[in-house]
Amino acid sequence: MESNNYKILLVDDEPDILEFLSYNLKKEGFQVSTAGNGKEAIEKAKKFHPHLIILDVMMPEMDGIETCEKIRSLPDFTDVLISFLTARGEDYSQIAGFDAGADDYINKPIKPKVFLSRVKALLKRTGRISSDDSNPSTSIITIGNISIDRERYLIIQNGREFSLPRKEFELLILLVSRPEKVFTRDEIYAAIWGEKIIVGDRTIDVHIRKLREKIGDRFIQTVKGVGYKFVDVD
């Protein structure tokens, strides 16, 4: 897909920032829509159907964290890419963002070239899974009582179907691709976020915790000082 086919929704309560970022994205051929607050962003997202949403954290009426949670709760937006753009770089803010379902975190101020590089890197990761998507026999992975539908981004467990945010889904796919293998933190960062993307130290831990809450604690084991592995306990 060429860059001018990608739709990006920018959400910030500062008009100057919206104008500046929108100008640079449009210059690269992206389709851009803007919103000045969280409530407006949700309505714009429903009509615009963006591939990527870039959200400021601190906004009036509805902040970025709540906006992200509400967007993720909508059936059509479980796998849309969401990145926070904010001047707040504290760990607690990043953890709250990832808890809400964000895929990335970009600190501002940021130079246009760096911003565009981060956006393109995010979009390149859309739907990236190492297995061959064209093979129907691998579209559903089953291990123990968990089935993973890679085409629909769904988890089926004990007759219950539920979806996961994109990064949680990709992390689960990575772990189940080689049960009992211990994936180091560096391997996970490179496979899920990309080597050029800088994320907080707690990012993996947050995503692992969210996965455990949804599929159960016993499947993903921590190997202290090394990383994580998926265990087929059934």
Tab-separated table of N, CA, C and O in Angstrom, residues 90-135:
chain	number	residue	atom	x	y	z
A	90	GLU	N	6.984	10.781	31.328
A	90	GLU	CA	7.165	9.988	32.539
A	90	GLU	C	6.695	8.551	32.328
A	90	GLU	O	5.784	8.293	31.566
A	91	ASP	N	7.353	7.617	33.034
A	91	ASP	CA	7.027	6.198	32.896
A	91	ASP	C	5.560	5.923	33.203
A	91	ASP	O	4.913	5.138	32.516
A	92	TYR	N	5.019	6.590	34.254
A	92	TYR	CA	3.641	6.275	34.649
A	92	TYR	C	2.674	6.656	33.545
A	92	TYR	O	1.673	5.987	33.326
A	93	SER	N	2.989	7.736	32.828
A	93	SER	CA	2.129	8.161	31.735
A	93	SER	C	2.183	7.158	30.591
A	93	SER	O	1.168	6.830	29.988
A	94	GLN	N	3.388	6.644	30.284
A	94	GLN	CA	3.526	5.654	29.226
A	94	GLN	C	2.814	4.360	29.589
A	94	GLN	O	2.146	3.750	28.760
A	95	ILE	N	2.955	3.931	30.838
A	95	ILE	CA	2.292	2.700	31.278
A	95	ILE	C	0.777	2.841	31.162
A	95	ILE	O	0.086	1.937	30.701
A	96	ALA	N	0.249	4.006	31.572
A	96	ALA	CA	-1.199	4.240	31.456
A	96	ALA	C	-1.630	4.187	30.002
A	96	ALA	O	-2.681	3.648	29.673
A	97	GLY	N	-0.794	4.719	29.121
A	97	GLY	CA	-1.113	4.702	27.702
A	97	GLY	C	-1.150	3.300	27.127
A	97	GLY	O	-2.067	2.930	26.405
A	98	PHE	N	-0.143	2.494	27.463
A	98	PHE	CA	-0.117	1.119	26.961
A	98	PHE	C	-1.238	0.293	27.579
A	98	PHE	O	-1.806	-0.592	26.932
A	99	ASP	N	-1.560	0.562	28.826
A	99	ASP	CA	-2.692	-0.112	29.469
A	99	ASP	C	-3.992	0.172	28.713
A	99	ASP	O	-4.874	-0.683	28.627
A	100	ALA	N	-4.098	1.381	28.186
A	100	ALA	CA	-5.315	1.778	27.475
A	100	ALA	C	-5.387	1.180	26.073
A	100	ALA	O	-6.427	1.237	25.427
A	101	GLY	N	-4.264	0.605	25.605
A	101	GLY	CA	-4.267	-0.049	24.298
A	101	GLY	C	-3.436	0.638	23.236
A	101	GLY	O	-3.577	0.340	22.047
A	102	ALA	N	-2.545	1.563	23.645
A	102	ALA	CA	-1.707	2.261	22.667
A	102	ALA	C	-0.629	1.333	22.109
A	102	ALA	O	-0.203	0.385	22.769
A	103	ASP	N	-0.196	1.620	20.876
A	103	ASP	CA	0.861	0.851	20.225
A	103	ASP	C	2.221	1.517	20.348
A	103	ASP	O	3.257	0.859	20.251
A	104	ASP	N	2.237	2.830	20.525
A	104	ASP	CA	3.504	3.547	20.538
A	104	ASP	C	3.343	4.844	21.314
A	104	ASP	O	2.228	5.246	21.659
A	105	TYR	N	4.469	5.500	21.570
A	105	TYR	CA	4.492	6.728	22.346
A	105	TYR	C	5.520	7.652	21.719
A	105	TYR	O	6.681	7.278	21.583
A	106	ILE	N	5.113	8.834	21.291
A	106	ILE	CA	6.018	9.799	20.681
A	106	ILE	C	6.035	11.064	21.530
A	106	ILE	O	4.979	11.646	21.812
A	107	ASN	N	7.222	11.479	21.950
A	107	ASN	CA	7.337	12.684	22.769
A	107	ASN	C	7.485	13.921	21.891
A	107	ASN	O	8.161	13.896	20.866
A	108	LYS	N	6.838	14.998	22.294
A	108	LYS	CA	6.995	16.273	21.608
A	108	LYS	C	7.709	17.265	22.530
A	108	LYS	O	7.653	17.087	23.756
A	109	PRO	N	8.417	18.265	21.985
A	109	PRO	CA	8.523	18.591	20.559
A	109	PRO	C	9.331	17.536	19.792
A	109	PRO	O	10.187	16.868	20.366
A	110	ILE	N	9.029	17.404	18.504
A	110	ILE	CA	9.717	16.436	17.668
A	110	ILE	C	9.944	17.053	16.291
A	110	ILE	O	9.091	17.783	15.774
A	111	LYS	N	11.096	16.802	15.706
A	111	LYS	CA	11.417	17.340	14.387
A	111	LYS	C	10.577	16.622	13.331
A	111	LYS	O	10.308	15.426	13.453
A	112	PRO	N	10.174	17.345	12.279
A	112	PRO	CA	9.313	16.748	11.252
A	112	PRO	C	9.861	15.452	10.670
A	112	PRO	O	9.106	14.488	10.491
A	113	LYS	N	11.149	15.396	10.357
A	113	LYS	CA	11.722	14.191	9.757
A	113	LYS	C	11.642	13.005	10.709
A	113	LYS	O	11.379	11.879	10.293
A	114	VAL	N	11.885	13.269	11.987
A	114	VAL	CA	11.812	12.203	12.983
A	114	VAL	C	10.371	11.743	13.150
A	114	VAL	O	10.087	10.545	13.228
A	115	PHE	N	9.450	12.695	13.188
A	115	PHE	CA	8.025	12.369	13.319
A	115	PHE	C	7.556	11.503	12.149
A	115	PHE	O	6.913	10.466	12.337
A	116	LEU	N	7.907	11.917	10.930
A	116	LEU	CA	7.504	11.155	9.741
A	116	LEU	C	8.136	9.767	9.734
A	116	LEU	O	7.502	8.791	9.328
A	117	SER	N	9.364	9.667	10.205
A	117	SER	CA	10.033	8.371	10.281
A	117	SER	C	9.308	7.441	11.236
A	117	SER	O	9.113	6.250	10.949
A	118	ARG	N	8.873	7.977	12.378
A	118	ARG	CA	8.139	7.162	13.354
A	118	ARG	C	6.794	6.720	12.793
A	118	ARG	O	6.370	5.570	12.981
A	119	VAL	N	6.116	7.625	12.105
A	119	VAL	CA	4.816	7.297	11.510
A	119	VAL	C	4.963	6.191	10.472
A	119	VAL	O	4.212	5.208	10.463
A	120	LYS	N	5.957	6.330	9.600
A	120	LYS	CA	6.162	5.327	8.551
A	120	LYS	C	6.554	3.976	9.144
A	120	LYS	O	6.125	2.919	8.657
A	121	ALA	N	7.365	4.005	10.203
A	121	ALA	CA	7.765	2.753	10.855
A	121	ALA	C	6.557	2.059	11.466
A	121	ALA	O	6.412	0.827	11.393
A	122	LEU	N	5.655	2.839	12.062
A	122	LEU	CA	4.429	2.272	12.629
A	122	LEU	C	3.573	1.622	11.552
A	122	LEU	O	3.095	0.494	11.703
A	123	LEU	N	3.385	2.308	10.454
A	123	LEU	CA	2.516	1.808	9.391
A	123	LEU	C	3.111	0.593	8.700
A	123	LEU	O	2.380	-0.293	8.250
A	124	LYS	N	4.425	0.527	8.622
A	124	LYS	CA	5.072	-0.631	8.010
A	124	LYS	C	4.827	-1.892	8.831
A	124	LYS	O	4.871	-2.999	8.319
A	125	ARG	N	4.583	-1.700	10.130
A	125	ARG	CA	4.366	-2.853	11.000
A	125	ARG	C	2.915	-3.326	10.966
A	125	ARG	O	2.555	-4.294	11.614
A	126	THR	N	2.049	-2.628	10.220
A	126	THR	CA	0.637	-3.008	10.174
A	126	THR	C	0.480	-4.444	9.704
A	126	THR	O	0.884	-4.801	8.613
A	127	GLY	N	-0.110	-5.291	10.543
A	127	GLY	CA	-0.390	-6.664	10.172
A	127	GLY	C	0.834	-7.539	10.015
A	127	GLY	O	0.747	-8.622	9.472
A	128	ARG	N	1.986	-7.082	10.503
A	128	ARG	CA	3.178	-7.889	10.268
A	128	ARG	C	3.208	-9.083	11.195
A	128	ARG	O	3.211	-8.965	12.407
A	129	ILE	N	3.207	-10.275	10.630
A	129	ILE	CA	3.340	-11.526	11.370
A	129	ILE	C	4.234	-12.409	10.536
A	129	ILE	O	4.100	-12.473	9.319
A	130	SER	N	5.172	-13.102	11.170
A	130	SER	CA	6.224	-13.777	10.435
A	130	SER	C	5.731	-14.951	9.591
A	130	SER	O	6.315	-15.295	8.595
A	131	SER	N	4.628	-15.595	9.964
A	131	SER	CA	4.139	-16.748	9.222
A	131	SER	C	3.525	-16.314	7.901
A	131	SER	O	3.231	-15.150	7.681
A	132	ASP	N	3.290	-17.275	7.027
A	132	ASP	CA	2.732	-16.993	5.705
A	132	ASP	C	1.231	-16.818	5.796
A	132	ASP	O	0.490	-17.767	6.011
A	133	ASP	N	0.766	-15.561	5.620
A	133	ASP	CA	-0.659	-15.267	5.745
A	133	ASP	C	-1.496	-15.906	4.650
A	133	ASP	O	-2.695	-16.047	4.790
A	134	SER	N	-0.859	-16.239	3.511
A	134	SER	CA	-1.636	-16.744	2.382
A	134	SER	C	-1.998	-18.211	2.525
A	134	SER	O	-2.758	-18.749	1.743
A	135	ASN	N	-1.458	-18.880	3.517
A	135	ASN	CA	-1.714	-20.305	3.702
A	135	ASN	C	-2.892	-20.487	4.651
A	135	ASN	O	-2.787	-20.203	5.838
